[in-house]
Amino acid sequence: MPTLSVILITRNEEANLGDCLASLEGIAQQIVVVDTNSSDRTLEIAKNHAAVISSPPDWPGFGPQKNRALDLASGDWVLSLDADERLTPALRAEIQRAIAHSAHVDCFAIPRLSWYCGRFIRHSGWSPDYVKRLFKRGTARFSDDLVHERLIPSGQVARLENPMLHFSFMNYSQVLQKIDRYSTASAQQAFSKGKTSNPLKAILNGAWSFFRTYIIKAGFLDGAQGLALAISNGQGTYYRYIKLWQLNLENRK
């Protein structure tokens, strides 16, 4: 049976990491955790699961940090997870079958079912949500993006059937915190590429994001959470563009 390394990057993930690592029971021969200045029990939990731990002093962005974790992996296959994601027993069994019988496939995309403040979201552009996460070591790297990094495989990609569970937002405080973090990082990334913005562009793109999520992607079928998700998507887009505008203004001084 081919061996499997699971890689994670963490920062103060005490609330999530234990359940995530417990869901790997019986499937992972190696767990790699690259941590950024955690001040809670994250590293203690990782050590309790015999993880290989690295704690570099800097934060280069999500893509480069995941590549650091990838460089520490030693398994034949690599599974990249976030601390708020879980494998189900059905998915664990499917992964084991896939890596044992994958003569012509180097990478698998896994469907992801995400939780938003009280329910799993099955529309709103969140489902189906296939993410490339399982791959033969040496056949893929992560992009160098500061945020919204992606896996870049070099070989054939196939899809698994059983979803991983993604407990992305447990409450609206988490939603607001992530909107702030990600809009800042996205604005910085866009600014570094020479992009510009203004208040009108921020308003129009925010409104379009809401409309796309709630109407075009049928967010209304996700009930009250679908409406809240559409609003938060619009907010995140608005703040990304308005922060980019602020960076443009500061650069002109």
Coordinates of N, CA and C in Angstrom, one line a residue:
M1 N 0.8 -1.2 0.0 CA 0.0 0.0 0.0 C 0.9 1.2 0.0
P2 N 0.6 2.2 -0.9 CA 1.4 3.5 -0.9 C 1.2 4.2 0.4
T3 N 2.2 5.0 0.8 CA 2.1 5.7 2.1 C 1.5 7.1 1.8
L4 N 0.9 7.7 2.9 CA 0.3 9.0 2.7 C 0.8 9.9 3.8
S5 N 1.2 11.1 3.4 CA 1.5 12.2 4.3 C 0.3 13.2 4.2
V6 N -0.1 13.7 5.4 CA -1.1 14.8 5.4 C -0.4 16.1 5.9
I7 N -0.6 17.2 5.2 CA 0.0 18.4 5.5 C -1.0 19.5 5.9
L8 N -0.7 20.3 6.9 CA -1.5 21.3 7.4 C -0.7 22.6 7.7
I9 N -1.2 23.8 7.5 CA -0.6 25.0 8.1 C -1.6 25.5 9.1
T10 N -1.1 26.0 10.3 CA -1.9 26.3 11.4 C -1.5 27.7 12.0
R11 N -2.5 28.3 12.7 CA -2.2 29.4 13.6 C -3.4 29.5 14.6
N12 N -3.1 29.1 15.8 CA -4.2 29.1 16.9 C -5.4 28.3 16.4
E13 N -5.2 27.1 16.1 CA -6.2 26.2 15.7 C -6.7 25.2 16.7
E14 N -6.5 25.5 18.0 CA -6.9 24.6 19.1 C -8.3 24.1 19.0
A15 N -9.3 25.0 18.6 CA -10.7 24.6 18.5 C -11.0 23.6 17.4
N16 N -10.1 23.5 16.4 CA -10.4 22.7 15.2 C -9.4 21.5 15.1
L17 N -8.2 21.6 15.5 CA -7.1 20.7 15.0 C -7.3 19.3 15.6
G18 N -7.8 19.2 16.8 CA -8.0 17.8 17.4 C -8.9 17.0 16.6
D19 N -10.1 17.5 16.2 CA -11.1 16.8 15.5 C -10.6 16.5 14.1
C20 N -9.8 17.4 13.5 CA -9.3 17.2 12.1 C -8.3 16.0 12.2
L21 N -7.4 16.0 13.1 CA -6.4 15.0 13.2 C -7.0 13.6 13.5
A22 N -8.0 13.7 14.4 CA -8.7 12.4 14.8 C -9.4 11.8 13.5
S23 N -9.8 12.6 12.6 CA -10.5 12.0 11.4 C -9.5 11.4 10.4
L24 N -8.2 11.5 10.7 CA -7.2 10.8 9.9 C -6.8 9.4 10.4
E25 N -7.4 9.0 11.5 CA -7.0 7.7 12.1 C -7.0 6.6 11.1
G26 N -5.9 5.9 11.0 CA -5.8 4.7 10.2 C -5.4 5.0 8.7
I27 N -5.2 6.3 8.3 CA -5.0 6.5 6.9 C -3.6 7.2 6.7
A28 N -3.2 8.0 7.7 CA -2.0 8.8 7.5 C -0.8 8.2 8.1
Q29 N 0.3 8.0 7.4 CA 1.6 7.5 7.9 C 2.4 8.6 8.4
Q30 N 2.2 9.8 8.0 CA 2.9 11.0 8.4 C 2.0 12.2 8.5
I31 N 2.1 13.0 9.5 CA 1.3 14.3 9.6 C 2.3 15.4 9.7
V32 N 2.3 16.4 8.9 CA 3.2 17.6 8.9 C 2.4 18.8 9.2
V33 N 2.8 19.5 10.2 CA 2.2 20.8 10.6 C 3.2 21.9 10.6
V34 N 2.9 22.9 9.8 CA 3.7 24.1 9.7 C 2.9 25.2 10.4
D35 N 3.4 25.7 11.5 CA 2.7 26.6 12.4 C 3.2 28.0 12.3
T36 N 2.3 29.0 12.5 CA 2.7 30.4 12.5 C 2.3 31.0 13.9
N37 N 3.3 31.0 14.8 CA 3.2 31.7 16.1 C 1.9 31.4 16.9
S38 N 1.5 30.2 16.9 CA 0.3 29.8 17.7 C 0.6 30.1 19.2
S39 N -0.4 30.6 19.9 CA -0.3 30.9 21.3 C -1.2 30.1 22.2
D40 N -1.9 29.2 21.5 CA -2.9 28.3 22.2 C -2.3 26.9 22.3
R41 N -3.1 25.9 22.3 CA -2.6 24.5 22.4 C -2.4 23.8 21.1
T42 N -2.4 24.6 20.0 CA -2.2 24.0 18.7 C -1.0 23.0 18.6
L43 N 0.1 23.5 19.0 CA 1.3 22.6 18.9 C 1.3 21.4 19.8
E44 N 0.7 21.6 21.0 CA 0.5 20.5 21.9 C -0.4 19.4 21.3
I45 N -1.4 19.8 20.7 CA -2.3 18.8 20.0 C -1.6 18.1 18.9
A46 N -0.8 18.9 18.1 CA -0.1 18.3 17.0 C 0.9 17.3 17.5
K47 N 1.6 17.6 18.6 CA 2.6 16.7 19.2 C 1.9 15.4 19.7
N48 N 0.7 15.5 20.2 CA 0.0 14.4 20.7 C -0.4 13.4 19.6
H49 N -0.4 13.9 18.4 CA -0.7 13.1 17.2 C 0.6 12.7 16.4
A50 N 1.7 12.9 17.1 CA 3.0 12.5 16.5 C 3.3 13.3 15.2
A51 N 2.9 14.5 15.1 CA 3.1 15.3 13.9 C 4.6 15.8 13.8
V52 N 5.1 15.9 12.6 CA 6.3 16.6 12.3 C 5.9 18.1 12.3
I53 N 6.6 18.9 13.1 CA 6.2 20.3 13.3 C 7.4 21.2 12.9
S54 N 7.0 22.2 12.2 CA 7.9 23.3 11.8 C 7.3 24.6 12.1
S55 N 8.1 25.5 12.7 CA 7.6 26.8 13.1 C 8.5 27.9 12.6
P56 N 8.4 28.2 11.3 CA 9.2 29.3 10.7 C 8.8 30.7 11.3
P57 N 9.7 31.6 11.4 CA 9.4 32.9 12.1 C 8.6 33.8 11.3
D58 N 8.5 33.6 9.9 CA 7.9 34.6 9.1 C 6.6 34.0 8.5
W59 N 5.8 34.9 7.9 CA 4.5 34.4 7.2 C 4.6 34.9 5.8
P60 N 4.9 34.0 4.8 CA 5.1 34.4 3.4 C 3.8 34.4 2.6
G61 N 2.6 33.9 3.2 CA 1.4 33.8 2.5 C 1.0 32.3 2.5
F62 N -0.3 32.1 2.2 CA -0.8 30.7 2.2 C -0.1 29.8 1.3
G63 N 0.1 30.2 0.0 CA 0.7 29.3 -1.0 C 2.1 28.9 -0.6
P64 N 3.0 29.9 -0.3 CA 4.4 29.5 0.1 C 4.4 28.7 1.4
Q65 N 3.5 29.0 2.3 CA 3.5 28.3 3.6 C 3.2 26.8 3.3
K66 N 2.2 26.6 2.4 CA 1.8 25.2 2.1 C 2.9 24.5 1.4
N67 N 3.7 25.2 0.6 CA 4.8 24.5 -0.1 C 5.9 24.2 0.9
R68 N 6.1 25.0 2.0 CA 7.0 24.6 3.1 C 6.6 23.3 3.7
A69 N 5.3 23.1 3.9 CA 4.8 21.8 4.5 C 5.0 20.7 3.5
L70 N 4.7 21.0 2.3 CA 4.9 20.0 1.2 C 6.4 19.5 1.2
D71 N 7.3 20.4 1.4 CA 8.7 20.0 1.3 C 9.1 19.1 2.5
L72 N 8.3 19.0 3.5 CA 8.6 18.1 4.6 C 7.9 16.8 4.5
A73 N 7.1 16.7 3.5 CA 6.3 15.4 3.4 C 7.2 14.3 2.8
S74 N 7.0 13.1 3.3 CA 7.9 12.0 2.8 C 7.0 10.8 2.2
G75 N 5.7 10.9 2.3 CA 4.9 9.8 1.8 C 4.8 9.8 0.2
D76 N 4.4 8.6 -0.3 CA 4.2 8.5 -1.7 C 3.1 9.5 -2.2
W77 N 2.1 9.7 -1.4 CA 1.0 10.6 -1.7 C 0.9 11.6 -0.6
V78 N 0.3 12.8 -1.0 CA 0.2 13.9 -0.1 C -1.3 14.3 -0.1
L79 N -1.8 14.5 1.1 CA -3.2 15.1 1.3 C -3.1 16.4 2.0
S80 N -3.5 17.5 1.4 CA -3.5 18.8 2.0 C -4.8 19.1 2.6
L81 N -4.8 19.4 3.9 CA -6.0 19.7 4.7 C -5.9 21.1 5.4
D82 N -7.1 21.7 5.7 CA -7.1 22.8 6.6 C -7.6 22.3 7.9
A83 N -7.3 22.9 9.0 CA -7.7 22.4 10.3 C -9.2 22.3 10.5
D84 N -10.0 23.1 9.8 CA -11.4 23.0 10.0 C -12.1 22.0 9.0
E85 N -11.3 21.1 8.4 CA -11.8 20.1 7.6 C -11.7 18.7 8.2
R86 N -12.7 17.9 7.8 CA -12.7 16.5 8.4 C -12.9 15.5 7.3
L87 N -12.3 14.3 7.5 CA -12.5 13.2 6.6 C -13.6 12.3 7.2
T88 N -14.6 11.9 6.4 CA -15.5 10.9 6.9 C -15.0 9.5 6.7
P89 N -15.5 8.5 7.4 CA -15.1 7.1 7.2 C -15.2 6.7 5.7
A90 N -16.3 7.1 5.0 CA -16.4 6.8 3.6 C -15.3 7.4 2.8
L91 N -15.0 8.6 3.1 CA -13.9 9.3 2.3 C -12.5 8.7 2.6
R92 N -12.3 8.3 3.9 CA -11.0 7.6 4.2 C -10.9 6.4 3.4
A93 N -11.9 5.6 3.3 CA -11.9 4.3 2.6 C -11.7 4.6 1.1
E94 N -12.3 5.6 0.5 CA -12.2 5.9 -0.9 C -10.8 6.4 -1.2
I95 N -10.2 7.2 -0.3 CA -8.8 7.6 -0.5 C -7.8 6.5 -0.6
Q96 N -8.0 5.5 0.4 CA -7.1 4.4 0.4 C -7.3 3.6 -0.9
R97 N -8.5 3.4 -1.4 CA -8.7 2.7 -2.7 C -8.1 3.5 -3.8
A98 N -8.2 4.8 -3.8 CA -7.8 5.6 -4.9 C -6.2 5.5 -5.1
I99 N -5.5 5.7 -3.9 CA -4.0 5.7 -4.0 C -3.5 4.3 -4.3
A100 N -4.2 3.3 -4.0 CA -3.8 1.9 -4.3 C -4.0 1.5 -5.7
H101 N -4.9 2.2 -6.4 CA -5.3 1.8 -7.8 C -5.3 3.0 -8.7
S102 N -4.2 3.7 -8.8 CA -4.2 5.0 -9.5 C -3.0 5.0 -10.5
A103 N -3.0 4.0 -11.3 CA -1.8 3.9 -12.3 C -1.7 5.1 -13.2
H104 N -2.8 5.7 -13.6 CA -2.7 6.8 -14.6 C -3.2 8.1 -14.0
V105 N -3.4 8.2 -12.7 CA -3.9 9.4 -12.1 C -2.9 9.9 -11.1
D106 N -2.5 11.2 -11.2 CA -1.6 11.8 -10.2 C -2.2 12.7 -9.2
C107 N -3.5 13.1 -9.4 CA -4.1 14.0 -8.5 C -5.6 13.8 -8.5
F108 N -6.2 13.9 -7.3 CA -7.6 13.7 -7.1 C -8.2 15.0 -6.5
A109 N -9.4 15.4 -7.1 CA -10.2 16.5 -6.5 C -11.2 15.9 -5.6
I110 N -11.4 16.5 -4.5 CA -12.3 16.0 -3.4 C -13.5 16.9 -3.3
P111 N -14.7 16.5 -3.4 CA -15.9 17.4 -3.1 C -15.9 17.8 -1.7
R112 N -16.2 19.1 -1.5 CA -16.2 19.6 -0.1 C -17.6 20.2 0.2
L113 N -18.1 19.8 1.4 CA -19.4 20.2 1.9 C -19.1 21.2 3.1
S114 N -19.5 22.4 2.9 CA -19.1 23.5 3.9 C -20.3 23.9 4.8
W115 N -19.9 24.2 6.0 CA -20.9 24.6 7.1 C -20.8 26.1 7.2
Y116 N -22.0 26.7 7.3 CA -22.1 28.2 7.4 C -23.1 28.5 8.5
C117 N -22.6 28.8 9.7 CA -23.5 29.3 10.8 C -24.8 28.6 11.0
G118 N -24.7 27.2 11.0 CA -25.9 26.5 11.4 C -26.4 25.5 10.4
R119 N -25.8 25.4 9.2 CA -26.2 24.4 8.2 C -25.1 24.2 7.2
F120 N -25.1 23.0 6.5 CA -24.3 22.8 5.4 C -24.9 23.5 4.2
I121 N -24.1 24.2 3.4 CA -24.6 25.0 2.3 C -24.5 24.1 1.0
R122 N -25.6 23.9 0.3 CA -25.7 23.0 -0.8 C -25.9 23.8 -2.1
H123 N -25.9 25.1 -2.1 CA -26.1 25.9 -3.3 C -25.1 27.1 -3.1
S124 N -25.5 28.3 -3.5 CA -24.7 29.6 -3.3 C -23.3 29.6 -3.9
G125 N -23.1 28.7 -4.8 CA -21.7 28.6 -5.4 C -20.8 27.8 -4.5
W126 N -21.3 27.3 -3.4 CA -20.4 26.5 -2.5 C -20.5 25.0 -2.8
S127 N -21.5 24.5 -3.5 CA -21.6 23.1 -3.8 C -22.2 22.9 -5.2
P128 N -21.6 22.0 -6.0 CA -20.4 21.2 -5.7 C -19.2 22.0 -5.7
D129 N -18.3 21.7 -4.7 CA -17.0 22.4 -4.5 C -15.9 21.4 -4.6
Y130 N -15.4 21.2 -5.8 CA -14.2 20.2 -5.9 C -12.9 20.9 -5.7
V131 N -12.1 20.4 -4.7 CA -10.8 21.0 -4.4 C -9.7 20.0 -4.7
K132 N -8.7 20.4 -5.4 CA -7.5 19.4 -5.6 C -6.7 19.4 -4.4
R133 N -6.7 18.2 -3.7 CA -6.0 18.1 -2.4 C -5.1 16.9 -2.3
L134 N -5.4 15.8 -3.1 CA -4.7 14.5 -2.9 C -3.9 14.3 -4.2
F135 N -2.6 14.1 -4.0 CA -1.7 14.0 -5.2 C -0.4 13.2 -4.9
K136 N 0.1 12.7 -5.9 CA 1.4 12.0 -5.8 C 2.5 13.0 -5.5
R137 N 3.3 12.7 -4.5 CA 4.4 13.7 -4.1 C 5.3 13.8 -5.3
G138 N 5.6 15.1 -5.6 CA 6.5 15.4 -6.7 C 5.8 15.8 -8.0
T139 N 4.5 15.7 -8.0 CA 3.7 16.0 -9.2 C 3.0 17.3 -9.1
A140 N 3.0 18.0 -8.0 CA 2.2 19.2 -7.9 C 2.9 20.1 -6.9
R141 N 2.6 21.4 -7.0 CA 3.0 22.5 -6.1 C 1.9 23.4 -5.9
F142 N 2.0 24.2 -4.8 CA 0.9 25.2 -4.6 C 1.4 26.6 -5.2
S143 N 0.4 27.3 -5.7 CA 0.8 28.7 -6.3 C 1.3 29.5 -5.2
D144 N 2.0 30.6 -5.5 CA 2.6 31.5 -4.6 C 1.7 32.6 -4.1
D145 N 0.4 32.5 -4.3 CA -0.6 33.5 -3.9 C -0.6 33.7 -2.4
L146 N -0.7 34.9 -2.0 CA -0.8 35.2 -0.5 C -2.1 34.6 0.1
V147 N -3.2 34.6 -0.7 CA -4.5 34.1 -0.3 C -5.1 33.4 -1.5
H148 N -6.1 32.6 -1.2 CA -6.8 31.8 -2.3 C -5.8 31.1 -3.2
E149 N -4.8 30.5 -2.5 CA -3.8 29.7 -3.2 C -4.5 28.5 -3.9
R150 N -3.8 27.9 -4.9 CA -4.4 26.7 -5.6 C -3.3 25.7 -5.8
L151 N -3.7 24.5 -5.9 CA -2.7 23.4 -6.2 C -2.6 23.3 -7.7
I152 N -1.3 23.3 -8.2 CA -1.0 23.2 -9.6 C -0.5 21.8 -9.9
P153 N -1.3 20.9 -10.4 CA -0.8 19.5 -10.7 C -0.2 19.5 -12.1
S154 N 0.7 18.5 -12.3 CA 1.3 18.4 -13.6 C 0.8 17.2 -14.4
G155 N 0.0 16.4 -13.7 CA -0.5 15.2 -14.4 C -2.0 15.1 -14.4
Q156 N -2.6 14.0 -14.7 CA -4.0 13.8 -14.9 C -4.7 13.9 -13.5
V157 N -5.9 14.5 -13.6 CA -6.7 14.8 -12.4 C -8.0 14.0 -12.5
A158 N -8.4 13.3 -11.4 CA -9.7 12.6 -11.4 C -10.5 13.1 -10.1
R159 N -11.7 12.7 -10.0 CA -12.5 13.2 -8.9 C -12.9 12.0 -8.0
L160 N -12.9 12.3 -6.7 CA -13.5 11.3 -5.8 C -15.0 11.6 -5.6
E161 N -15.7 10.7 -4.9 CA -17.2 10.9 -4.8 C -17.6 11.3 -3.4
N162 N -16.9 10.9 -2.4 CA -17.4 11.2 -1.0 C -16.8 12.5 -0.6
P163 N -17.6 13.3 0.0 CA -17.2 14.7 0.4 C -16.4 14.7 1.7
M164 N -15.5 15.7 1.8 CA -14.9 16.1 3.1 C -15.8 17.1 3.7
L165 N -15.9 17.2 5.0 CA -16.7 18.2 5.7 C -15.8 19.4 6.1
H166 N -16.4 20.5 5.8 CA -15.6 21.8 6.0 C -16.4 22.7 7.0
F167 N -16.0 22.8 8.2 CA -16.6 23.6 9.2 C -16.0 25.0 9.2
S168 N -16.4 25.7 8.1 CA -15.7 26.9 7.8 C -16.1 28.1 8.7
F169 N -17.4 28.2 9.0 CA -17.9 29.3 9.8 C -18.9 28.8 10.8
M170 N -18.5 28.8 12.1 CA -19.4 28.4 13.2 C -20.3 29.5 13.7
N171 N -19.9 30.7 13.5 CA -20.7 31.9 14.0 C -20.3 33.1 13.2
Y172 N -21.1 34.2 13.4 CA -20.9 35.4 12.5 C -19.7 36.2 12.9
S173 N -19.2 36.0 14.1 CA -18.0 36.7 14.5 C -16.8 36.1 13.6
Q174 N -16.8 34.8 13.4 CA -15.8 34.3 12.5 C -15.9 34.8 11.1
V175 N -17.2 35.0 10.6 CA -17.4 35.5 9.3 C -16.8 36.9 9.2
L176 N -17.0 37.8 10.2 CA -16.5 39.1 10.1 C -15.0 39.1 10.2
Q177 N -14.4 38.3 11.0 CA -13.0 38.2 11.2 C -12.3 37.8 9.8
K178 N -12.9 36.8 9.2 CA -12.3 36.3 8.0 C -12.5 37.3 6.8
I179 N -13.6 38.0 6.8 CA -13.8 39.0 5.8 C -12.7 40.1 5.9
D180 N -12.4 40.5 7.1 CA -11.4 41.5 7.3 C -10.0 40.9 6.9
R181 N -9.6 39.7 7.3 CA -8.3 39.2 7.0 C -8.1 39.0 5.5
Y182 N -9.1 38.3 4.9 CA -9.0 37.9 3.5 C -9.1 39.1 2.5
S183 N -10.0 40.1 2.9 CA -10.1 41.3 2.0 C -8.8 42.1 2.1
T184 N -8.1 42.1 3.2 CA -6.8 42.8 3.3 C -5.8 42.1 2.4
A185 N -5.7 40.8 2.6 CA -4.7 40.0 1.8 C -5.0 40.0 0.3
S186 N -6.3 40.0 0.0 CA -6.6 40.0 -1.5 C -6.3 41.4 -2.1
A187 N -6.6 42.4 -1.3 CA -6.2 43.8 -1.8 C -4.7 44.0 -1.9
Q188 N -4.0 43.5 -1.0 CA -2.5 43.5 -1.1 C -2.0 42.8 -2.3
Q189 N -2.6 41.6 -2.6 CA -2.2 40.8 -3.7 C -2.5 41.5 -5.0
A190 N -3.7 42.1 -5.1 CA -4.1 42.8 -6.3 C -3.2 44.0 -6.5
F191 N -2.9 44.7 -5.4 CA -2.1 45.9 -5.5 C -0.7 45.6 -6.1
S192 N -0.1 44.4 -5.6 CA 1.2 44.0 -6.0 C 1.2 43.7 -7.5
K193 N 0.0 43.4 -8.1 CA -0.1 43.1 -9.5 C -0.4 44.3 -10.4
G194 N -0.5 45.5 -9.7 CA -0.7 46.7 -10.4 C -2.2 47.1 -10.6
K195 N -3.1 46.4 -10.0 CA -4.5 46.7 -10.2 C -4.9 47.9 -9.4
T196 N -6.0 48.6 -9.9 CA -6.5 49.8 -9.2 C -8.0 49.6 -8.9
S197 N -8.5 50.5 -8.1 CA -9.9 50.5 -7.7 C -10.4 51.9 -7.3
N198 N -11.7 52.0 -7.1 CA -12.3 53.2 -6.6 C -13.6 52.9 -5.9
P199 N -14.2 53.8 -5.2 CA -15.5 53.5 -4.4 C -16.6 52.9 -5.3
L200 N -16.8 53.5 -6.5 CA -17.8 53.0 -7.4 C -17.6 51.5 -7.8
K201 N -16.4 51.2 -8.1 CA -16.0 49.8 -8.5 C -16.3 48.9 -7.3
A202 N -15.9 49.4 -6.1 CA -16.2 48.6 -4.9 C -17.7 48.3 -4.7
I203 N -18.5 49.3 -4.9 CA -20.0 49.1 -4.7 C -20.5 48.2 -5.7
L204 N -20.1 48.4 -7.0 CA -20.7 47.6 -8.1 C -20.3 46.1 -8.0
N205 N -19.0 45.9 -7.6 CA -18.5 44.5 -7.5 C -19.1 43.8 -6.3
G206 N -19.3 44.6 -5.2 CA -20.0 44.0 -4.0 C -21.4 43.6 -4.3
A207 N -22.1 44.5 -5.0 CA -23.5 44.2 -5.4 C -23.6 43.0 -6.3
W208 N -22.7 42.9 -7.3 CA -22.7 41.8 -8.2 C -22.4 40.5 -7.5
S209 N -21.5 40.5 -6.5 CA -21.2 39.3 -5.7 C -22.4 38.8 -5.0
F210 N -23.2 39.8 -4.4 CA -24.4 39.4 -3.7 C -25.4 38.8 -4.7
F211 N -25.6 39.4 -5.8 CA -26.6 38.9 -6.8 C -26.2 37.6 -7.3
R212 N -24.9 37.4 -7.6 CA -24.4 36.2 -8.2 C -24.6 35.0 -7.2
T213 N -24.3 35.3 -5.9 CA -24.5 34.2 -4.9 C -25.9 33.9 -4.6
Y214 N -26.7 34.9 -4.4 CA -28.1 34.7 -4.0 C -29.1 34.3 -5.1
I215 N -28.9 34.8 -6.3 CA -29.8 34.6 -7.4 C -29.2 33.6 -8.4
I216 N -28.1 33.9 -9.0 CA -27.5 33.0 -10.1 C -27.1 31.7 -9.5
K217 N -26.5 31.7 -8.3 CA -26.0 30.4 -7.7 C -27.1 29.9 -6.8
A218 N -28.3 30.4 -6.8 CA -29.5 29.8 -6.1 C -29.2 29.8 -4.5
G219 N -28.6 30.8 -4.0 CA -28.4 30.9 -2.6 C -29.7 31.0 -1.8
F220 N -30.8 31.4 -2.5 CA -32.1 31.5 -1.8 C -32.6 30.1 -1.4
L221 N -32.1 29.1 -2.0 CA -32.5 27.7 -1.6 C -31.8 27.2 -0.3
D222 N -30.8 28.0 0.1 CA -30.1 27.7 1.4 C -30.7 28.4 2.6
G223 N -31.9 29.0 2.4 CA -32.7 29.6 3.5 C -32.0 30.8 4.0
A224 N -32.2 31.1 5.3 CA -31.7 32.3 5.9 C -30.2 32.4 5.9
Q225 N -29.5 31.2 6.0 CA -28.0 31.2 5.9 C -27.6 31.6 4.5
G226 N -28.4 31.2 3.5 CA -28.1 31.6 2.1 C -28.1 33.1 1.9
L227 N -29.1 33.7 2.5 CA -29.1 35.2 2.4 C -28.0 35.8 3.2
A228 N -27.7 35.3 4.4 CA -26.5 35.8 5.1 C -25.2 35.6 4.4
L229 N -25.1 34.5 3.8 CA -23.8 34.2 3.0 C -23.7 35.1 1.8
A230 N -24.8 35.4 1.1 CA -24.7 36.3 0.0 C -24.3 37.7 0.4
I231 N -24.9 38.1 1.6 CA -24.5 39.4 2.1 C -23.1 39.5 2.5
S232 N -22.6 38.5 3.1 CA -21.2 38.5 3.6 C -20.2 38.4 2.3
N233 N -20.6 37.7 1.3 CA -19.8 37.6 0.1 C -19.8 39.0 -0.5
G234 N -20.9 39.7 -0.6 CA -20.9 41.1 -1.1 C -20.0 42.0 -0.2
Q235 N -20.1 41.9 1.1 CA -19.3 42.7 2.0 C -17.8 42.4 1.7
G236 N -17.4 41.1 1.6 CA -16.0 40.8 1.4 C -15.5 41.4 0.1
T237 N -16.3 41.3 -0.9 CA -15.9 41.9 -2.2 C -15.8 43.4 -2.1
Y238 N -16.7 44.0 -1.5 CA -16.7 45.5 -1.4 C -15.4 45.9 -0.6
Y239 N -15.1 45.3 0.5 CA -14.0 45.7 1.3 C -12.7 45.4 0.6
R240 N -12.6 44.3 -0.2 CA -11.4 44.0 -1.0 C -11.1 45.2 -2.0
Y241 N -12.1 45.6 -2.7 CA -11.9 46.7 -3.6 C -11.7 48.1 -2.9
I242 N -12.4 48.3 -1.8 CA -12.2 49.6 -1.1 C -10.8 49.7 -0.5
K243 N -10.3 48.5 0.0 CA -8.9 48.5 0.6 C -7.9 48.6 -0.5
L244 N -8.2 48.1 -1.7 CA -7.3 48.3 -2.8 C -7.2 49.7 -3.2
W245 N -8.4 50.4 -3.2 CA -8.4 51.9 -3.5 C -7.6 52.6 -2.5
Q246 N -7.7 52.2 -1.2 CA -6.9 52.9 -0.2 C -5.4 52.7 -0.4
L247 N -5.0 51.5 -0.8 CA -3.6 51.3 -1.2 C -3.2 52.1 -2.4
N248 N -4.0 52.3 -3.4 CA -3.7 53.1 -4.5 C -3.5 54.6 -4.1
L249 N -4.3 55.1 -3.2 CA -4.2 56.4 -2.7 C -2.9 56.6 -1.9
E250 N -2.6 55.7 -1.0 CA -1.4 55.8 -0.2 C -0.1 55.7 -1.1
N251 N -0.2 55.0 -2.2 CA 1.0 54.9 -3.1 C 1.2 56.2 -3.8
R252 N 0.2 57.1 -4.0 CA 0.3 58.3 -4.7 C 0.9 59.4 -3.9
K253 N 1.0 59.2 -2.5 CA 1.5 60.3 -1.7 C 3.0 60.4 -1.8

